Coordinates of C-alpha atoms in Angstrom, one line a residue:
Chain A
M1 CA 305.3 231.2 94.9
F2 CA 303.9 231.4 91.4
H3 CA 305.5 233.8 89.1
D4 CA 305.1 234.6 85.4
Y5 CA 307.0 232.9 83.0
E6 CA 307.2 233.5 79.2
S7 CA 308.3 230.9 77.0
K8 CA 310.0 231.5 73.8
T9 CA 307.9 231.4 70.6
F10 CA 308.7 229.0 68.0
E11 CA 308.7 229.8 64.3
F12 CA 308.8 227.4 61.4
C13 CA 308.4 227.9 57.7
S14 CA 305.1 226.8 56.1
F15 CA 305.3 224.2 53.6
W16 CA 302.5 225.4 51.5
K17 CA 302.4 229.1 52.0
T18 CA 304.4 231.0 49.6
E19 CA 304.7 234.5 48.8
K20 CA 302.5 235.6 46.0
R21 CA 304.3 237.1 43.2
L22 CA 302.5 239.9 41.4
R23 CA 303.2 241.8 38.3
D24 CA 301.4 244.7 36.7
S25 CA 300.7 244.9 33.0
N26 CA 298.4 246.9 30.7
S27 CA 296.6 246.1 27.3
Q28 CA 294.7 248.2 24.9
T29 CA 292.6 247.3 21.8
S30 CA 293.1 249.0 18.5
A31 CA 290.7 251.8 17.6
I32 CA 287.1 250.6 16.6
L33 CA 286.3 251.5 13.0
T34 CA 283.0 253.1 12.3
Y35 CA 281.3 254.3 9.2
D36 CA 278.5 256.9 8.8
V37 CA 276.0 256.7 5.9
E38 CA 272.9 258.6 5.3
N39 CA 269.9 257.5 3.3
Q40 CA 266.5 258.7 2.4
T41 CA 263.4 257.1 0.9
T42 CA 261.9 258.6 -2.3
R43 CA 258.5 259.7 -2.6
P44 CA 256.4 257.6 -4.9
R45 CA 254.4 259.1 -7.8
D46 CA 251.5 257.6 -9.8
A47 CA 251.2 257.6 -13.5
K48 CA 248.9 255.6 -15.9
C49 CA 249.0 254.7 -19.5
Q50 CA 246.9 252.4 -21.7
T51 CA 247.3 250.7 -25.1
E52 CA 244.3 249.9 -27.3
T53 CA 243.5 246.2 -27.6
F54 CA 244.3 244.6 -30.9
S55 CA 240.7 244.3 -31.9
Q56 CA 240.1 247.9 -31.2
L57 CA 243.1 248.9 -33.2
M58 CA 241.8 246.7 -36.0
K59 CA 238.4 248.3 -35.9
S60 CA 239.8 251.7 -35.9
N61 CA 241.9 250.8 -38.8
F62 CA 239.1 249.4 -40.7
T63 CA 237.1 252.5 -40.4
Q64 CA 240.0 254.7 -41.4
Q65 CA 241.0 252.3 -44.1
D66 CA 241.0 254.4 -47.1
E67 CA 243.0 257.2 -45.5
N68 CA 245.8 255.2 -44.0
I69 CA 246.6 252.9 -46.7
D70 CA 248.4 253.7 -49.8
Q71 CA 246.1 252.0 -52.3
E72 CA 248.6 252.0 -55.0
K73 CA 251.3 250.4 -53.1
L74 CA 248.9 247.8 -51.9
A75 CA 247.7 247.1 -55.4
K76 CA 251.3 246.7 -56.6
F77 CA 252.2 244.4 -53.8
L78 CA 249.2 242.2 -54.4
S79 CA 249.8 242.0 -58.1
N80 CA 253.4 240.9 -57.5
V81 CA 252.5 238.3 -55.0
E82 CA 249.4 236.9 -56.7
E83 CA 251.3 235.0 -59.4
V84 CA 253.5 233.1 -56.9
V85 CA 250.6 232.3 -54.6
S86 CA 248.2 231.2 -57.4
K87 CA 250.8 228.9 -58.8
Q88 CA 251.4 227.3 -55.4
L89 CA 247.7 226.9 -54.8
K90 CA 247.2 225.1 -58.1
I91 CA 250.2 222.8 -57.4
N92 CA 248.7 221.9 -54.0
I93 CA 245.4 220.9 -55.5
S94 CA 247.0 218.7 -58.1
C95 CA 249.4 217.0 -55.7
N96 CA 247.3 216.5 -52.6
H97 CA 247.7 212.8 -52.8
L98 CA 251.3 213.2 -52.0
Y99 CA 250.6 214.1 -48.4
P100 CA 249.3 210.9 -46.8
G101 CA 248.7 212.2 -43.4
S102 CA 246.2 214.9 -44.2
V103 CA 242.8 214.5 -42.7
K104 CA 240.3 214.1 -45.4
H105 CA 237.4 216.3 -45.1
R106 CA 234.3 214.3 -45.1
N107 CA 231.4 215.8 -46.9
A108 CA 228.5 214.3 -45.0
N109 CA 226.1 215.2 -47.7
D110 CA 227.9 213.4 -50.5
K111 CA 226.3 210.0 -50.4
S112 CA 226.4 209.6 -54.1
I113 CA 227.3 206.6 -56.1
V114 CA 228.0 207.9 -59.5
C115 CA 228.8 205.9 -62.6
E116 CA 232.3 206.9 -63.9
H117 CA 232.9 204.5 -66.7
V118 CA 230.9 202.0 -68.6
L119 CA 233.1 199.3 -70.1
D120 CA 232.1 196.7 -72.6
E121 CA 234.3 194.9 -75.0
E122 CA 233.3 195.1 -78.6
G123 CA 235.1 192.0 -79.5
V124 CA 233.0 190.0 -77.1
R125 CA 229.8 191.7 -77.9
Q126 CA 230.1 191.1 -81.6
E127 CA 230.8 187.4 -81.3
K128 CA 227.9 185.7 -83.0
D129 CA 226.4 182.5 -81.7
N130 CA 228.3 182.8 -78.5
I131 CA 226.3 182.6 -75.4
N132 CA 229.4 183.5 -73.3
K133 CA 228.7 187.2 -73.1
E134 CA 227.7 187.8 -69.6
V135 CA 230.1 189.2 -67.1
T136 CA 230.7 186.4 -64.6
C137 CA 233.5 187.7 -62.5
I138 CA 235.6 190.8 -61.9
S139 CA 238.9 191.4 -60.2
W140 CA 240.8 194.6 -59.3
S141 CA 244.6 194.7 -59.3
G142 CA 246.4 195.4 -56.1
S143 CA 246.9 199.1 -56.8
G144 CA 243.3 199.6 -57.9
A145 CA 244.3 200.9 -61.3
S146 CA 243.4 197.8 -63.5
I147 CA 240.4 195.7 -63.7
A148 CA 240.1 192.2 -65.1
V149 CA 236.7 190.9 -66.3
G150 CA 235.8 187.4 -67.1
F151 CA 233.1 186.7 -69.6
G152 CA 231.0 183.6 -69.7
T153 CA 227.6 182.6 -68.9
N154 CA 225.9 181.9 -65.6
E155 CA 223.3 179.7 -67.1
N156 CA 225.4 176.7 -68.0
I157 CA 223.5 173.5 -67.7
S158 CA 225.4 171.2 -69.9
W159 CA 229.1 171.0 -70.6
S160 CA 230.3 174.2 -72.3
E161 CA 232.9 174.1 -75.0
N162 CA 232.2 177.6 -76.3
K163 CA 235.2 179.9 -76.3
S164 CA 235.2 182.8 -73.9
F165 CA 237.3 185.8 -73.0
V166 CA 239.1 187.5 -70.2
C167 CA 239.6 191.2 -70.7
S168 CA 241.7 193.7 -68.8
W169 CA 241.4 197.5 -68.7
N170 CA 243.8 199.9 -67.1
L171 CA 241.6 202.8 -65.9
D172 CA 244.5 205.2 -65.3
R173 CA 245.4 205.4 -69.0
P174 CA 244.5 208.8 -70.4
K175 CA 243.2 207.2 -73.6
L176 CA 240.9 204.7 -71.9
N177 CA 238.7 203.2 -74.6
P178 CA 235.7 201.8 -72.8
H179 CA 234.9 199.7 -75.8
K180 CA 238.2 198.1 -76.3
C181 CA 240.1 196.4 -73.6
D182 CA 243.9 196.7 -73.1
H183 CA 244.6 193.0 -73.0
K184 CA 242.4 190.1 -74.1
L185 CA 242.8 186.4 -73.6
E186 CA 240.7 183.8 -75.4
V187 CA 240.0 180.7 -73.5
E188 CA 238.2 177.5 -74.5
S189 CA 235.4 177.6 -72.0
S190 CA 233.2 180.0 -70.0
V191 CA 235.2 181.9 -67.4
Q192 CA 233.9 181.5 -63.9
A193 CA 236.5 183.0 -61.7
V194 CA 239.3 185.6 -62.1
A195 CA 241.8 186.9 -59.7
F196 CA 244.6 189.5 -60.0
H197 CA 247.7 188.8 -57.9
P198 CA 247.6 191.4 -55.1
T199 CA 251.2 192.6 -55.5
L200 CA 252.5 191.3 -58.8
A201 CA 250.0 192.8 -61.2
Q202 CA 251.1 190.9 -64.2
Y203 CA 249.6 187.6 -63.1
I204 CA 245.9 187.0 -63.5
A205 CA 244.5 183.6 -62.4
V206 CA 241.5 182.3 -64.4
G207 CA 239.2 179.5 -63.6
L208 CA 237.0 178.0 -66.3
F209 CA 233.8 176.1 -66.5
S210 CA 235.7 173.1 -67.8
G211 CA 237.6 172.9 -64.5
V212 CA 240.9 174.2 -65.9
V213 CA 242.9 176.6 -63.9
L214 CA 245.3 178.8 -65.7
V215 CA 247.5 181.8 -64.9
W216 CA 247.8 184.5 -67.6
N217 CA 251.0 186.7 -67.5
I218 CA 249.9 190.0 -69.1
V219 CA 253.4 191.3 -69.6
K220 CA 254.7 188.3 -71.5
D221 CA 251.3 187.5 -72.9
D222 CA 251.8 183.9 -71.8
V223 CA 249.5 181.4 -70.3
I224 CA 250.5 178.7 -67.8
Y225 CA 248.0 175.9 -67.4
G226 CA 247.5 173.8 -64.3
E227 CA 248.7 170.3 -64.4
S228 CA 245.4 168.7 -64.2
P229 CA 242.0 170.3 -64.1
H230 CA 239.2 170.1 -61.5
E231 CA 236.4 167.7 -62.4
D232 CA 233.8 170.4 -62.1
P233 CA 233.7 174.1 -62.9
V234 CA 236.1 176.3 -60.9
T235 CA 234.2 178.8 -58.8
S236 CA 236.8 180.6 -56.8
L237 CA 240.4 181.5 -56.8
L238 CA 242.7 183.0 -54.2
W239 CA 246.3 184.0 -54.2
F240 CA 248.1 183.4 -51.0
E241 CA 251.5 182.7 -49.5
H242 CA 252.8 180.3 -46.9
Q243 CA 254.0 181.6 -43.6
N244 CA 257.5 180.3 -43.9
S245 CA 257.6 180.5 -47.6
N246 CA 260.6 180.7 -49.7
H247 CA 259.5 183.3 -52.1
R248 CA 260.5 181.5 -55.2
Y249 CA 257.0 180.3 -55.7
L250 CA 253.7 181.9 -56.4
R251 CA 250.9 180.1 -54.7
L252 CA 247.2 179.9 -55.6
V253 CA 244.3 178.0 -54.3
S254 CA 241.3 177.1 -56.4
G255 CA 237.9 175.9 -55.2
S256 CA 235.4 174.1 -57.4
T257 CA 232.0 172.5 -57.2
D258 CA 233.6 169.1 -57.1
G259 CA 234.5 169.9 -53.5
K260 CA 238.2 170.1 -54.0
L261 CA 240.5 172.8 -52.8
I262 CA 243.7 172.5 -54.9
S263 CA 246.8 174.5 -53.9
W264 CA 249.0 175.3 -56.9
R265 CA 252.5 176.6 -57.1
I266 CA 254.4 178.3 -59.9
R267 CA 258.1 178.9 -60.0
K268 CA 258.7 182.7 -60.3
D269 CA 262.0 182.9 -62.1
K270 CA 261.9 179.9 -64.4
D271 CA 259.6 179.8 -67.3
S272 CA 257.3 176.9 -67.0
N273 CA 254.5 175.5 -69.0
L274 CA 252.6 173.8 -66.2
M275 CA 251.5 174.9 -62.8
K276 CA 252.2 172.1 -60.4
I277 CA 249.8 170.9 -57.8
D278 CA 251.0 171.3 -54.3
Q279 CA 248.1 169.6 -52.5
T280 CA 244.5 168.6 -53.0
K281 CA 242.0 168.7 -50.3
K282 CA 238.4 167.6 -50.6
I283 CA 235.4 168.5 -48.5
N284 CA 233.4 165.4 -48.0
S285 CA 230.0 165.4 -46.3
K286 CA 231.1 162.6 -44.0
N287 CA 233.4 165.1 -42.3
L288 CA 230.6 167.5 -41.6
P289 CA 228.6 167.3 -38.4
R290 CA 225.0 166.3 -38.5
R291 CA 223.7 169.8 -38.0
A292 CA 225.0 170.7 -41.5
G293 CA 222.2 168.7 -42.7
V294 CA 224.0 166.7 -45.4
K295 CA 223.6 163.0 -45.7
G296 CA 225.7 160.4 -47.3
Q297 CA 229.2 160.6 -48.5
T298 CA 229.2 163.1 -51.3
A299 CA 231.6 165.8 -52.0
I300 CA 230.3 169.3 -51.1
G301 CA 230.8 171.8 -53.9
I302 CA 232.6 175.0 -53.1
T303 CA 231.1 178.2 -54.4
C304 CA 233.3 180.9 -52.8
L305 CA 236.3 181.2 -50.6
D306 CA 238.2 183.9 -48.8
S307 CA 241.2 184.1 -46.4
P308 CA 242.0 186.8 -43.8
I309 CA 244.8 189.3 -44.5
H310 CA 246.9 190.3 -41.5
D311 CA 250.2 191.9 -42.1
S312 CA 251.4 191.1 -45.6
P313 CA 249.3 192.1 -48.6
L314 CA 248.6 188.4 -49.3
P315 CA 246.7 186.1 -47.0
S316 CA 249.2 183.9 -45.2
S317 CA 247.4 182.5 -42.3
G318 CA 246.7 179.2 -43.9
T319 CA 243.0 179.2 -43.0
A320 CA 240.2 180.0 -45.4
V321 CA 236.5 180.2 -45.0
V322 CA 234.5 178.5 -47.7
G323 CA 230.9 178.9 -48.8
C324 CA 229.3 175.8 -50.3
E325 CA 226.6 174.8 -52.8
N326 CA 224.3 173.4 -50.1
G327 CA 224.6 176.5 -47.9
S328 CA 227.3 175.3 -45.5
V329 CA 229.8 177.8 -44.3
I330 CA 233.0 176.0 -43.3
K331 CA 236.4 177.1 -42.0
C332 CA 239.2 175.2 -43.7
S333 CA 242.9 174.8 -43.2
L334 CA 245.0 175.1 -46.3
E335 CA 248.1 173.7 -44.6
G336 CA 248.9 170.2 -43.4
M337 CA 249.0 167.0 -45.2
E338 CA 245.5 165.7 -44.5
S339 CA 243.0 165.6 -47.3
N340 CA 240.2 166.8 -45.1
P341 CA 240.5 170.5 -44.7
V342 CA 237.5 171.1 -42.5
T343 CA 238.2 172.7 -39.1
F344 CA 235.0 174.3 -38.1
V345 CA 231.5 174.4 -39.4
Y346 CA 229.1 177.3 -39.0
D347 CA 225.3 177.4 -39.3
N348 CA 224.0 176.8 -42.8
H349 CA 222.4 179.1 -45.1
V350 CA 219.5 177.8 -47.2
G351 CA 220.8 177.6 -50.7
P352 CA 224.2 178.2 -52.3
V353 CA 226.4 180.8 -50.7
Y354 CA 227.3 183.3 -53.4
S355 CA 230.0 185.3 -51.7
I356 CA 232.1 185.4 -48.6
Q357 CA 234.6 188.0 -47.4
W358 CA 236.7 188.6 -44.2
S359 CA 236.6 192.0 -42.6
K360 CA 239.7 194.1 -42.9
F361 CA 239.0 195.8 -39.5
H362 CA 238.3 192.8 -37.3
R363 CA 240.3 189.6 -37.2
N364 CA 237.4 187.3 -36.7
L365 CA 234.4 188.7 -38.7
F366 CA 233.3 187.8 -42.1
I367 CA 230.2 188.5 -44.2
T368 CA 228.3 185.9 -46.4
C369 CA 225.4 186.2 -48.8
A370 CA 223.3 183.4 -50.2
M371 CA 220.3 182.5 -52.2
D372 CA 218.0 182.8 -49.3
Q373 CA 218.3 186.6 -49.6
L374 CA 220.1 186.8 -46.3
C375 CA 223.4 188.4 -45.6
R376 CA 225.1 187.2 -42.5
I377 CA 227.9 188.4 -40.4
Y378 CA 229.7 185.5 -38.7
H379 CA 232.3 185.5 -36.0
A380 CA 235.0 183.0 -36.8
L381 CA 234.8 181.3 -33.4
Q382 CA 231.1 181.0 -33.2
T383 CA 228.6 178.8 -35.1
N384 CA 225.6 181.1 -35.2
P385 CA 225.8 184.4 -37.0
L386 CA 226.0 187.7 -35.2
R387 CA 223.9 189.6 -37.6
E388 CA 221.5 188.8 -40.3
I389 CA 220.5 191.3 -42.9
R390 CA 217.4 190.5 -44.9
I391 CA 217.4 192.3 -48.2
G392 CA 214.1 193.7 -49.0
G393 CA 212.4 193.9 -52.4
S394 CA 210.9 191.1 -54.4
V395 CA 211.9 187.5 -54.2
S396 CA 213.4 187.7 -57.6
N397 CA 216.0 190.1 -56.5
H398 CA 219.0 187.9 -56.2
I399 CA 221.8 188.9 -53.9
Y400 CA 224.9 187.8 -55.8
S401 CA 227.5 189.5 -53.8
A402 CA 228.2 191.2 -50.5
C403 CA 231.4 192.9 -49.5
W404 CA 232.8 195.1 -46.8
S405 CA 233.7 198.7 -47.4
T406 CA 237.4 199.2 -47.6
T407 CA 237.5 202.3 -45.5
R408 CA 234.6 202.2 -43.0
P409 CA 234.5 199.3 -40.6
C410 CA 230.8 199.1 -40.2
M411 CA 229.7 199.4 -43.7
A412 CA 228.8 196.7 -46.2
Y413 CA 227.7 196.8 -49.8
V414 CA 225.2 194.3 -51.1
T415 CA 223.9 193.9 -54.6
S416 CA 220.3 193.1 -54.9
G417 CA 218.7 192.8 -58.3
N418 CA 219.4 196.1 -60.0
D419 CA 220.4 198.0 -56.8
I420 CA 223.4 198.4 -54.7
E421 CA 222.4 198.7 -51.1
V422 CA 224.7 200.1 -48.5
W423 CA 224.1 198.8 -45.0
D424 CA 225.4 199.6 -41.5
V425 CA 226.0 196.3 -39.9
T426 CA 225.9 197.3 -36.3
T427 CA 222.2 197.9 -36.1
P428 CA 221.7 196.7 -39.0
S429 CA 220.2 199.5 -41.0
L430 CA 220.0 200.5 -44.6
I431 CA 221.9 203.6 -45.3
L432 CA 221.4 204.0 -49.0
A433 CA 220.1 202.1 -52.1
T434 CA 221.1 203.1 -55.6
K435 CA 219.4 201.8 -58.7
L436 CA 221.8 200.9 -61.4
G437 CA 220.2 199.9 -64.6
K438 CA 218.2 197.3 -66.4
P439 CA 219.9 193.9 -66.2
P440 CA 220.5 192.6 -62.7
V441 CA 224.0 192.9 -61.3
T442 CA 225.7 189.6 -61.2
S443 CA 229.1 190.4 -59.7
M444 CA 230.5 193.3 -57.7
R445 CA 234.0 194.1 -56.4
M446 CA 235.3 196.9 -54.4
N447 CA 238.5 198.6 -55.4
P448 CA 241.1 197.9 -52.8
S449 CA 242.7 201.3 -52.8
R450 CA 240.4 203.8 -54.4
P451 CA 236.8 204.8 -53.7
S452 CA 235.1 202.9 -56.5
I453 CA 233.1 199.7 -57.1
A454 CA 233.0 197.6 -60.3
T455 CA 229.7 195.9 -61.1
G456 CA 229.1 193.4 -63.9
C457 CA 225.8 192.6 -65.5
S458 CA 224.4 189.9 -67.6
N459 CA 224.5 191.9 -70.8
G460 CA 228.3 192.0 -70.7
V461 CA 228.6 195.6 -69.4
V462 CA 230.8 196.6 -66.5
Q463 CA 230.1 199.8 -64.7
I464 CA 232.7 201.5 -62.6
L465 CA 231.0 203.5 -59.9
K466 CA 232.6 206.3 -57.9
L467 CA 231.6 206.5 -54.2
G468 CA 230.7 209.8 -52.6
S469 CA 232.9 211.3 -49.9
C470 CA 230.5 210.4 -47.1
L471 CA 230.8 206.7 -47.8
V472 CA 234.5 206.7 -48.2
H473 CA 236.3 209.1 -45.9
A474 CA 236.4 207.7 -42.5
D475 CA 239.1 209.5 -40.6
D476 CA 236.7 211.1 -38.2
V477 CA 234.6 208.0 -37.5
I478 CA 237.0 205.2 -37.8
K479 CA 237.7 204.8 -34.1
E480 CA 234.0 204.7 -33.2
E481 CA 233.1 202.3 -35.9
T482 CA 235.9 199.9 -35.1
M483 CA 234.8 200.0 -31.4
A484 CA 231.2 199.4 -32.6
L485 CA 232.4 196.4 -34.5
Y486 CA 234.1 195.0 -31.5
D487 CA 231.0 195.6 -29.4
I488 CA 228.9 193.4 -31.7
T489 CA 231.2 190.5 -31.2
K490 CA 231.2 190.9 -27.4
E491 CA 227.5 191.1 -27.0
T492 CA 226.7 187.8 -28.6
I493 CA 229.5 185.7 -27.4
N494 CA 228.3 186.3 -23.9
E495 CA 224.8 185.0 -24.7
Chain B
M1 CA 239.7 249.9 -54.4
S2 CA 238.6 247.8 -57.2
E3 CA 242.0 246.5 -58.3
V4 CA 242.8 245.4 -54.8
E5 CA 239.4 243.8 -54.3
E6 CA 239.6 242.0 -57.6
T7 CA 243.0 240.5 -57.0
I8 CA 241.8 239.3 -53.6
K9 CA 238.7 237.8 -55.1
R10 CA 240.8 236.0 -57.8
I11 CA 243.1 234.5 -55.2
Q12 CA 240.1 233.4 -53.2
S13 CA 238.4 231.7 -56.0
H14 CA 241.1 229.0 -56.3
K15 CA 240.0 225.5 -55.2
G16 CA 240.2 224.8 -51.5
V17 CA 241.1 228.4 -50.3
L18 CA 239.6 228.9 -46.9
G19 CA 240.7 232.5 -46.3
I20 CA 243.0 235.3 -47.2
I21 CA 244.5 238.1 -45.0
V22 CA 246.6 241.1 -45.9
V23 CA 248.7 242.4 -43.0
N24 CA 250.7 245.6 -42.8
S25 CA 254.3 245.9 -41.5
E26 CA 253.1 246.4 -37.9
G27 CA 251.1 243.2 -37.9
I28 CA 247.7 244.8 -38.2
P29 CA 245.4 243.1 -40.7
I30 CA 244.1 245.5 -43.4
R31 CA 242.0 243.2 -45.6
T32 CA 240.5 239.8 -44.7
S33 CA 238.0 237.3 -45.8
L34 CA 237.7 235.6 -42.4
D35 CA 235.9 236.7 -39.2
N36 CA 237.5 239.1 -36.8
S37 CA 238.8 236.9 -34.1
T38 CA 240.4 234.4 -36.4
T39 CA 241.9 237.2 -38.5
V40 CA 243.4 238.8 -35.4
Q41 CA 244.8 235.5 -34.2
Y42 CA 246.3 234.6 -37.6
A43 CA 247.7 238.0 -38.2
G44 CA 249.5 238.3 -34.9
L45 CA 251.0 234.8 -34.9
I46 CA 251.9 234.6 -38.6
H47 CA 253.5 238.1 -38.5
Q48 CA 255.8 237.0 -35.7
L49 CA 256.6 233.8 -37.4
T50 CA 257.4 235.6 -40.6
M51 CA 259.7 238.0 -38.9
K52 CA 261.5 235.2 -37.2
A53 CA 261.8 233.3 -40.5
R54 CA 263.1 236.4 -42.3
S55 CA 265.7 237.1 -39.7
T56 CA 266.8 233.5 -39.8
V57 CA 267.4 233.7 -43.5
R58 CA 269.2 236.9 -43.2
D59 CA 271.4 235.8 -40.4
I60 CA 272.6 232.8 -42.4
D61 CA 273.3 235.0 -45.4
P62 CA 272.8 238.7 -45.3
Q63 CA 272.5 239.0 -49.0
N64 CA 269.5 236.7 -48.9
D65 CA 265.9 237.4 -48.1
L66 CA 262.7 235.5 -47.4
T67 CA 260.4 235.2 -50.5
F68 CA 257.8 232.7 -49.6
L69 CA 256.8 230.7 -46.5
R70 CA 254.6 227.6 -46.4
L71 CA 253.3 226.0 -43.3
R72 CA 251.7 222.6 -43.9
S73 CA 249.6 221.0 -41.2
K74 CA 247.3 218.0 -41.0
K75 CA 244.2 220.0 -41.9
H76 CA 245.4 222.7 -44.2
E77 CA 248.3 224.7 -45.6
I78 CA 249.1 228.3 -44.8
M79 CA 251.1 230.3 -47.4
V80 CA 252.7 233.6 -46.6
A81 CA 254.1 235.9 -49.2
P82 CA 256.1 238.7 -47.5
D83 CA 257.1 242.1 -48.8
K84 CA 258.8 245.2 -47.3
E85 CA 255.5 246.7 -46.2
Y86 CA 252.9 244.1 -46.4
L87 CA 252.2 240.4 -45.9
L88 CA 249.8 238.2 -47.7
I89 CA 248.5 235.1 -45.8
V90 CA 246.4 232.5 -47.7
I91 CA 244.9 229.4 -46.0
Q92 CA 244.1 226.4 -48.2
N93 CA 242.7 223.0 -47.7
P94 CA 244.2 221.0 -50.5
S95 CA 242.3 217.8 -50.1
E96 CA 238.9 219.3 -51.0

């Protein structure tokens, strides 16, 4: 029934199967390059060596001196060189002022005040029947080389018509004749105030007892009178300049016991006979506060005045501080059109204020001295004084003048009777007192650029004193002293 | 000995002279009036400076040579007189 059956097989091509195609191939890299190097470390070896130190060399040299050195050659070398070196050493000594930056060596032991010159004018001394023989005022020129001395008398009671003199010496001249001055001017009344112009040393301003203010031109030997005089003796003179000035004019302010502050002007280029008045201001007691202790409506006489110097060699700030006959110390303004100059009034002294001076080292400090034997340091913005120095000695020792040192900020010089006392104002303490001579010193001025002081006495003699190095050279202490000065002002303003 | 000492004394007697040192060509001081440490310091430094100054002068003009050297400072002046074999150093304070 059933039998085997075989069907046919079917074949069909695959769509995806393909025959693999194979190929044989070879590759070979190029030969590898190699290098061979050999190397071997060295064996270290130790070695030491030592030089002698310089000082040891020197010592050894010193001990073997005489053997190693050719004495002859050394002697020859030294003799050749000695001349050149000695010449140079001498030049250096004579020219040391040419090097301004050098630190001056301060000899702390040299506190001497030594008299260098004694000047007195024969012509004045020999005038008979003339009472105007005392030295009343002194002024140094701006460079410190010349001095002008005004003769007169401090004992004037009545109107004085006696002639008097102003004499000028130039201390740098090799043939300085202490008995004969270089220039002499005769004036009709006792000289009370004299002032050299700080930069133009040919002009000397002179104030007389008769109230006349004049300017003496030494070079032309010419005198220019003021338009109209003060009513009372002129006591103080100050050259100044305006802040916005046209420099055609020379300006001067004069103070007198009639209470007036007169500003004058002189034309520099034109020759003029008269000095014109710029402005007149008067200090009247009605403008002073009650604490000044003055009653009524009188004028307050001015005895001294000074103005601070900031940048230029002349005062230009327009303010001046004035000492008065009754003891008032007043700050005044020289500018403006009002006739009342008073801007600030400080605490009074008792008795006339003899001298007043601003400090070069602080913008707001000034020193005054008065008949009550007190020297006071005031701050410009404060009524009561910061320091008071009571000058010792007997009551008859008048203090006529007090001034600051030109190089040391804390030092002040005060004349007391026959002495000059040097005070340190910070504590205050007396550093030194020097006796001068018989007649009491009536006027004293510090030289603005050299270490000397000029003092005038009532016998007509002017002494020029040289200050020792300790009092003058200040390079090492100037910073501390300026700081000390600033500290005094701080301590009392806060009280 | 005396001539050398005398000359040194003479130079030292000028006003303001603070000290004097004689140095040989290697820079070693042979005579001095100052103390050891200062002398050594001055000798070494000034010797170098002088050599430099001399070479400067000769570089600028080979016919020229240094004759005198002055060093001025705030406190004093140092004067150096050079020679082929020796060097004289003088220190002076001119403001005294």
